[in-house]
Structures are given as C-alpha cells and as structure tokens.
PDB file of C-alpha atoms in Angstrom:
ATOM      1  CA  MET A   2     -47.431   6.707-218.139  1.00 36.00           C
ATOM      2  CA  LYS A   3     -47.558   7.751-214.492  1.00 44.00           C
ATOM      3  CA  ASN A   4     -47.529  11.357-213.405  1.00 45.00           C
ATOM      4  CA  LYS A   5     -44.416  11.579-211.192  1.00 74.00           C
ATOM      5  CA  GLU A   6     -45.916  14.455-209.161  1.00 91.00           C
ATOM      6  CA  SER A   7     -48.993  12.502-208.061  1.00 94.00           C
ATOM      7  CA  ASN A   8     -50.617   9.113-208.384  1.00 94.00           C
ATOM      8  CA  SER A   9     -53.960   7.545-207.491  1.00 94.00           C
ATOM      9  CA  VAL A  10     -54.649   4.775-205.020  1.00 96.00           C
ATOM     10  CA  ASN A  11     -55.886   2.752-207.986  1.00 96.00           C
ATOM     11  CA  ALA A  12     -52.373   2.903-209.450  1.00 95.00           C
ATOM     12  CA  SER A  13     -51.178   0.903-206.422  1.00 97.00           C
ATOM     13  CA  LYS A  14     -53.831  -1.801-206.343  1.00 98.00           C
ATOM     14  CA  VAL A  15     -52.542  -5.339-206.719  1.00 98.00           C
ATOM     15  CA  THR A  16     -54.416  -8.636-206.286  1.00 98.00           C
ATOM     16  CA  PHE A  17     -53.084 -12.137-206.563  1.00 97.00           C
ATOM     17  CA  THR A  18     -54.458 -15.539-205.803  1.00 98.00           C
ATOM     18  CA  GLU A  19     -52.544 -18.723-205.129  1.00 97.00           C
ATOM     19  CA  LEU A  20     -53.531 -22.314-204.440  1.00 97.00           C
ATOM     20  CA  MET A  21     -52.210 -23.527-201.077  1.00 97.00           C
ATOM     21  CA  LEU A  22     -50.197 -26.686-201.478  1.00 97.00           C
ATOM     22  CA  PRO A  23     -48.978 -29.299-198.965  1.00 96.00           C
ATOM     23  CA  SER A  24     -45.474 -27.832-199.287  1.00 96.00           C
ATOM     24  CA  HIS A  25     -46.830 -24.587-197.745  1.00 96.00           C
ATOM     25  CA  SER A  26     -48.079 -26.292-194.584  1.00 95.00           C
ATOM     26  CA  ASN A  27     -46.752 -26.447-191.044  1.00 94.00           C
ATOM     27  CA  PHE A  28     -46.679 -29.492-188.713  1.00 92.00           C
ATOM     28  CA  SER A  29     -50.363 -29.182-187.887  1.00 92.00           C
ATOM     29  CA  GLY A  30     -51.394 -29.279-191.545  1.00 91.00           C
ATOM     30  CA  LYS A  31     -52.353 -25.591-191.801  1.00 96.00           C
ATOM     31  CA  ILE A  32     -50.624 -23.074-194.060  1.00 97.00           C
ATOM     32  CA  HIS A  33     -47.427 -21.883-192.409  1.00 96.00           C
ATOM     33  CA  GLY A  34     -47.578 -18.289-191.120  1.00 95.00           C
ATOM     34  CA  GLY A  35     -44.109 -17.640-192.465  1.00 95.00           C
ATOM     35  CA  TYR A  36     -45.227 -18.558-195.961  1.00 97.00           C
ATOM     36  CA  LEU A  37     -48.160 -16.196-195.682  1.00 97.00           C
ATOM     37  CA  LEU A  38     -45.826 -13.410-194.506  1.00 97.00           C
ATOM     38  CA  GLN A  39     -43.635 -14.040-197.569  1.00 97.00           C
ATOM     39  CA  LEU A  40     -46.654 -13.626-199.856  1.00 98.00           C
ATOM     40  CA  MET A  41     -47.665 -10.450-198.025  1.00 98.00           C
ATOM     41  CA  ASP A  42     -44.185  -9.001-198.377  1.00 98.00           C
ATOM     42  CA  GLN A  43     -44.259  -9.746-202.128  1.00 98.00           C
ATOM     43  CA  ILE A  44     -47.615  -8.038-202.639  1.00 98.00           C
ATOM     44  CA  ALA A  45     -46.536  -5.045-200.512  1.00 98.00           C
ATOM     45  CA  PHE A  46     -43.437  -4.712-202.744  1.00 98.00           C
ATOM     46  CA  ALA A  47     -45.570  -5.006-205.889  1.00 98.00           C
ATOM     47  CA  SER A  48     -48.076  -2.375-204.696  1.00 98.00           C
ATOM     48  CA  ALA A  49     -45.464   0.161-203.525  1.00 98.00           C
ATOM     49  CA  SER A  50     -43.260  -0.320-206.589  1.00 97.00           C
ATOM     50  CA  LYS A  51     -46.233  -0.052-208.969  1.00 97.00           C
ATOM     51  CA  TYR A  52     -47.345   3.162-207.214  1.00 97.00           C
ATOM     52  CA  SER A  53     -43.926   4.816-206.952  1.00 96.00           C
ATOM     53  CA  GLY A  54     -42.276   3.490-210.111  1.00 95.00           C
ATOM     54  CA  CYS A  55     -39.235   2.619-207.961  1.00 96.00           C
ATOM     55  CA  TYR A  56     -37.661  -0.379-206.329  1.00 96.00           C
ATOM     56  CA  CYS A  57     -39.018  -0.552-202.779  1.00 98.00           C
ATOM     57  CA  VAL A  58     -37.835  -2.198-199.545  1.00 98.00           C
ATOM     58  CA  THR A  59     -39.757  -3.219-196.448  1.00 98.00           C
ATOM     59  CA  ALA A  60     -39.087  -0.883-193.545  1.00 96.00           C
ATOM     60  CA  SER A  61     -41.580  -2.326-191.040  1.00 95.00           C
ATOM     61  CA  VAL A  62     -44.590  -4.546-190.643  1.00 95.00           C
ATOM     62  CA  ASP A  63     -47.368  -3.434-188.277  1.00 89.00           C
ATOM     63  CA  VAL A  64     -49.570  -5.895-186.415  1.00 84.00           C
ATOM     64  CA  VAL A  65     -49.917  -9.277-188.043  1.00 90.00           C
ATOM     65  CA  ASN A  66     -52.949 -11.064-186.647  1.00 89.00           C
ATOM     66  CA  PHE A  67     -53.665 -14.561-187.919  1.00 93.00           C
ATOM     67  CA  LEU A  68     -57.451 -14.484-187.673  1.00 95.00           C
ATOM     68  CA  ASN A  69     -58.377 -17.822-189.278  1.00 96.00           C
ATOM     69  CA  PRO A  70     -56.256 -20.815-190.302  1.00 96.00           C
ATOM     70  CA  ILE A  71     -55.780 -21.513-193.981  1.00 97.00           C
ATOM     71  CA  GLU A  72     -56.187 -25.097-195.168  1.00 96.00           C
ATOM     72  CA  ILE A  73     -54.261 -26.987-197.840  1.00 97.00           C
ATOM     73  CA  GLY A  74     -56.225 -26.842-201.086  1.00 97.00           C
ATOM     74  CA  GLU A  75     -57.781 -23.433-200.419  1.00 97.00           C
ATOM     75  CA  LEU A  76     -57.328 -20.473-202.737  1.00 98.00           C
ATOM     76  CA  VAL A  77     -55.704 -17.522-200.956  1.00 98.00           C
ATOM     77  CA  THR A  78     -56.308 -14.046-202.336  1.00 98.00           C
ATOM     78  CA  LEU A  79     -54.212 -11.112-201.258  1.00 98.00           C
ATOM     79  CA  LYS A  80     -55.235  -7.521-202.006  1.00 98.00           C
ATOM     80  CA  ALA A  81     -52.997  -4.534-201.455  1.00 98.00           C
ATOM     81  CA  SER A  82     -53.016  -0.792-202.006  1.00 98.00           C
ATOM     82  CA  VAL A  83     -51.134   2.241-200.820  1.00 98.00           C
ATOM     83  CA  ASN A  84     -53.092   3.890-198.024  1.00 97.00           C
ATOM     84  CA  TYR A  85     -50.636   6.665-197.029  1.00 97.00           C
ATOM     85  CA  VAL A  86     -47.507   8.268-198.399  1.00 97.00           C
ATOM     86  CA  GLY A  87     -44.720  10.238-196.734  1.00 95.00           C
ATOM     87  CA  ASN A  88     -41.720  11.686-198.521  1.00 95.00           C
ATOM     88  CA  SER A  89     -40.116   8.343-199.485  1.00 96.00           C
ATOM     89  CA  SER A  90     -42.295   5.890-197.596  1.00 96.00           C
ATOM     90  CA  MET A  91     -45.664   4.342-198.305  1.00 97.00           C
ATOM     91  CA  LEU A  92     -48.008   2.452-195.986  1.00 97.00           C
ATOM     92  CA  VAL A  93     -49.462  -0.497-197.881  1.00 98.00           C
ATOM     93  CA  GLY A  94     -52.651  -2.102-196.529  1.00 97.00           C
ATOM     94  CA  ILE A  95     -53.037  -5.787-197.168  1.00 97.00           C
ATOM     95  CA  ARG A  96     -56.111  -8.037-196.799  1.00 97.00           C
ATOM     96  CA  VAL A  97     -55.861 -11.816-197.039  1.00 98.00           C
ATOM     97  CA  VAL A  98     -58.857 -14.121-197.597  1.00 98.00           C
ATOM     98  CA  SER A  99     -59.069 -17.817-198.249  1.00 98.00           C
ATOM     99  CA  GLU A 100     -61.691 -19.680-200.202  1.00 98.00           C
ATOM    100  CA  ASN A 101     -62.625 -23.301-199.915  1.00 97.00           C
ATOM    101  CA  ILE A 102     -62.941 -24.367-203.553  1.00 96.00           C
ATOM    102  CA  GLN A 103     -65.475 -27.133-202.804  1.00 96.00           C
ATOM    103  CA  THR A 104     -67.852 -25.216-200.520  1.00 96.00           C
ATOM    104  CA  GLY A 105     -67.237 -21.662-201.747  1.00 97.00           C
ATOM    105  CA  LYS A 106     -66.827 -20.484-198.115  1.00 98.00           C
ATOM    106  CA  VAL A 107     -64.631 -17.367-197.882  1.00 98.00           C
ATOM    107  CA  LYS A 108     -62.739 -16.464-194.660  1.00 97.00           C
ATOM    108  CA  HIS A 109     -60.923 -13.255-193.765  1.00 98.00           C
ATOM    109  CA  CYS A 110     -57.534 -14.583-192.588  1.00 97.00           C
ATOM    110  CA  ASN A 111     -55.344 -11.574-192.084  1.00 95.00           C
ATOM    111  CA  SER A 112     -55.004  -7.806-192.447  1.00 94.00           C
ATOM    112  CA  SER A 113     -51.714  -6.053-192.068  1.00 95.00           C
ATOM    113  CA  TYR A 114     -49.810  -2.885-192.933  1.00 96.00           C
ATOM    114  CA  PHE A 115     -46.340  -2.808-194.457  1.00 97.00           C
ATOM    115  CA  THR A 116     -44.244   0.351-194.539  1.00 97.00           C
ATOM    116  CA  MET A 117     -42.284   0.382-197.767  1.00 98.00           C
ATOM    117  CA  VAL A 118     -39.526   2.782-198.737  1.00 98.00           C
ATOM    118  CA  ALA A 119     -38.740   3.825-202.337  1.00 97.00           C
ATOM    119  CA  LYS A 120     -35.132   3.572-203.499  1.00 97.00           C
ATOM    120  CA  ASP A 121     -33.368   5.053-206.514  1.00 95.00           C
ATOM    121  CA  LYS A 122     -30.949   3.168-208.758  1.00 93.00           C
ATOM    122  CA  ASP A 123     -28.085   3.914-206.316  1.00 95.00           C
ATOM    123  CA  GLY A 124     -30.001   2.524-203.324  1.00 95.00           C
ATOM    124  CA  ASN A 125     -30.768   5.920-201.778  1.00 97.00           C
ATOM    125  CA  THR A 126     -34.285   6.825-200.575  1.00 97.00           C
ATOM    126  CA  THR A 127     -36.216   8.788-203.144  1.00 96.00           C
ATOM    127  CA  LYS A 128     -39.339  10.896-203.165  1.00 96.00           C
ATOM    128  CA  VAL A 129     -42.639   9.248-203.986  1.00 97.00           C
ATOM    129  CA  PRO A 130     -45.575  10.870-205.807  1.00 96.00           C
ATOM    130  CA  HIS A 131     -48.327  12.650-203.867  1.00 96.00           C
ATOM    131  CA  LEU A 132     -51.293  10.396-203.153  1.00 96.00           C
ATOM    132  CA  VAL A 133     -54.562  11.402-204.818  1.00 95.00           C
ATOM    133  CA  LEU A 134     -57.535  10.403-202.676  1.00 96.00           C
ATOM    134  CA  SER A 135     -60.708  10.120-204.758  1.00 95.00           C
ATOM    135  CA  ASN A 136     -63.417   8.647-202.463  1.00 96.00           C
ATOM    136  CA  SER A 137     -64.472   8.412-198.830  1.00 96.00           C
ATOM    137  CA  GLU A 138     -62.977   4.937-198.366  1.00 96.00           C
ATOM    138  CA  GLU A 139     -59.542   6.133-199.525  1.00 96.00           C
ATOM    139  CA  ILE A 140     -59.801   9.120-197.157  1.00 96.00           C
ATOM    140  CA  ARG A 141     -60.802   6.820-194.219  1.00 96.00           C
ATOM    141  CA  ARG A 142     -57.826   4.526-194.938  1.00 96.00           C
ATOM    142  CA  PHE A 143     -55.482   7.516-195.078  1.00 96.00           C
ATOM    143  CA  PHE A 144     -56.689   8.800-191.698  1.00 96.00           C
ATOM    144  CA  ASP A 145     -56.482   5.292-190.205  1.00 95.00           C
ATOM    145  CA  ALA A 146     -52.880   5.070-191.411  1.00 94.00           C
ATOM    146  CA  LEU A 147     -52.147   8.517-189.955  1.00 93.00           C
ATOM    147  CA  ARG A 148     -53.624   7.432-186.621  1.00 93.00           C
ATOM    148  CA  ARG A 149     -51.496   4.232-186.584  1.00 90.00           C
ATOM    149  CA  ILE A 150     -48.344   6.232-187.387  1.00 89.00           C
ATOM    150  CA  ASN A 151     -49.060   8.704-184.575  1.00 89.00           C
ATOM    151  CA  GLN A 152     -49.807   5.897-182.102  1.00 89.00           C
ATOM    152  CA  LYS A 153     -46.477   4.273-183.027  1.00 86.00           C
ATOM    153  CA  LYS A 154     -44.617   7.571-182.450  1.00 84.00           C
ATOM    154  CA  ASN A 155     -46.381   8.077-179.114  1.00 83.00           C
ATOM    155  CA  LEU A 156     -45.529   4.542-178.022  1.00 81.00           C
ATOM    156  CA  ILE A 157     -41.839   5.035-178.873  1.00 80.00           C
ATOM    157  CA  THR A 158     -41.839   8.284-176.850  1.00 80.00           C
ATOM    158  CA  LEU A 159     -43.450   6.525-173.882  1.00 75.00           C
ATOM    159  CA  GLU A 160     -40.988   3.631-174.102  1.00 77.00           C
ATOM    160  CA  GLU A 161     -38.070   6.092-174.103  1.00 77.00           C
ATOM    161  CA  LYS A 162     -39.400   7.767-170.924  1.00 78.00           C
ATOM    162  CA  PHE A 163     -40.490   4.561-169.088  1.00 78.00           C
ATOM    163  CA  ASP A 164     -38.302   3.542-166.153  1.00 82.00           C
ATOM    164  CA  HIS A 165     -38.832  -0.194-165.843  1.00 80.00           C
ATOM    165  CA  LEU A 166     -36.893  -0.346-162.524  1.00 81.00           C
ATOM    166  CA  SER A 167     -38.779   2.346-160.718  1.00 83.00           C
ATOM    167  CA  GLU A 168     -40.578   1.343-157.516  1.00 82.00           C
ATOM    168  CA  SER A 169     -44.023   1.867-159.128  1.00 82.00           C
ATOM    169  CA  SER A 170     -43.078  -0.230-162.177  1.00 81.00           C
ATOM    170  CA  LEU A 171     -41.809  -3.080-160.039  1.00 81.00           C
ATOM    171  CA  GLU A 172     -45.005  -2.868-157.944  1.00 81.00           C
ATOM    172  CA  LEU A 173     -47.057  -3.370-161.156  1.00 81.00           C
ATOM    173  CA  LEU A 174     -45.276  -6.688-161.763  1.00 83.00           C
ATOM    174  CA  LYS A 175     -47.056  -8.189-158.745  1.00 81.00           C
ATOM    175  CA  LYS A 176     -50.265  -8.235-160.806  1.00 85.00           C
ATOM    176  CA  HIS A 177     -48.635 -10.535-163.375  1.00 84.00           C
ATOM    177  CA  ASN A 178     -47.404 -14.094-163.482  1.00 85.00           C
ATOM    178  CA  VAL A 179     -43.740 -13.245-162.770  1.00 84.00           C
ATOM    179  CA  ILE A 180     -41.318 -13.408-159.894  1.00 81.00           C
ATOM    180  CA  VAL A 181     -38.700 -10.695-159.634  1.00 80.00           C
ATOM    181  CA  ASN A 182     -35.554 -12.124-158.041  1.00 81.00           C
ATOM    182  CA  MET A 183     -32.757  -9.618-158.670  1.00 79.00           C
ATOM    183  CA  LYS A 184     -29.614 -10.171-156.662  1.00 78.00           C
TER     184      LYS A 184
END
C-alpha cells in the first residue's frame, strides 16, 4: 500500500508497447500523430494515477516534437514517470521509441511532458504525495521540470506585457515574410 504522505518515482513508472497497425496510419502511410498523442495521454494518466492513487486529468501538454516517423508494423514503446509534483499537479515525462521487428532497429520518436492534475471523488483538485527523489537522474529530471515550469511562467509574463502594435514591434515584422496592411 502507498504512503499517502510521499511516494517514489518508481511508483509512477509505466511502460507499454503496442504494435502499429494500418488502422493507426495517416494518408502517407506513417502512424498518425493524433493516435500517438492519444497513447501518450493514456500513459500520462496511468503514471499520474498510479503515483497519486487518484483519478487524474490532463491540464497541459508541453512541446510535442515528432522526431522520427513510425511505420506500420513497428512496435512502439512508451515509458512514463512523474518527474515533478506540485500541490495537486504532476509533470509526467514520456519517451516514445519504435522498433522495427525485422531489423531490430530502435528509433527515438518523441519525448513530451504532460501536466496532470489529481481529482477527488467529487471532481475537486486534491493534494498529491511528496515526491521522493532517490538518484541523480531523478534529481536532474526534477530540476529540468522546474526549469520548464519557470520558463513557461516567464513567457506568460512577457506575453502579458508585450504590445504587438507598438512601433518597434511593427518594425520587427519587416524581417519576416508578412505584409501589414491595416486600414
């Protein structure tokens, strides 16, 4: 049974592997990005719920880069763990790799971070256990998550202060492939 006051990163680790079928493909014959996002959301839910012992919802998804295409017939493995916890939120890191069954070649296809929020039985946010960091890799991932969270907060602050119609902002547009024609 989990200690409700704290929990280890290991308590959040989830891995699953799925064979990519033709029904998962897009018009170019590669695995559809939307399908991959669905799998990522499922593993983020599983990791956060396993860690917190609560139902969890997706609050945000940070940076989804599709690094390599995934082919029909490849095995896709998703690995997830909680990298950071707040009061009711958890940042779940996800790594996606594909493996060609015939050649054994493994490709890193995606890494992403999902912010998940724990909910109680009434649907209200609820406190999550403290995160116990037990090795240097877990500490590095925690600090990376903290850096991403702070960068996101700084960006929001900058966006709130940015005047897109100021003379200097409109001057910057001349360096880009746009025409400003306001009447």
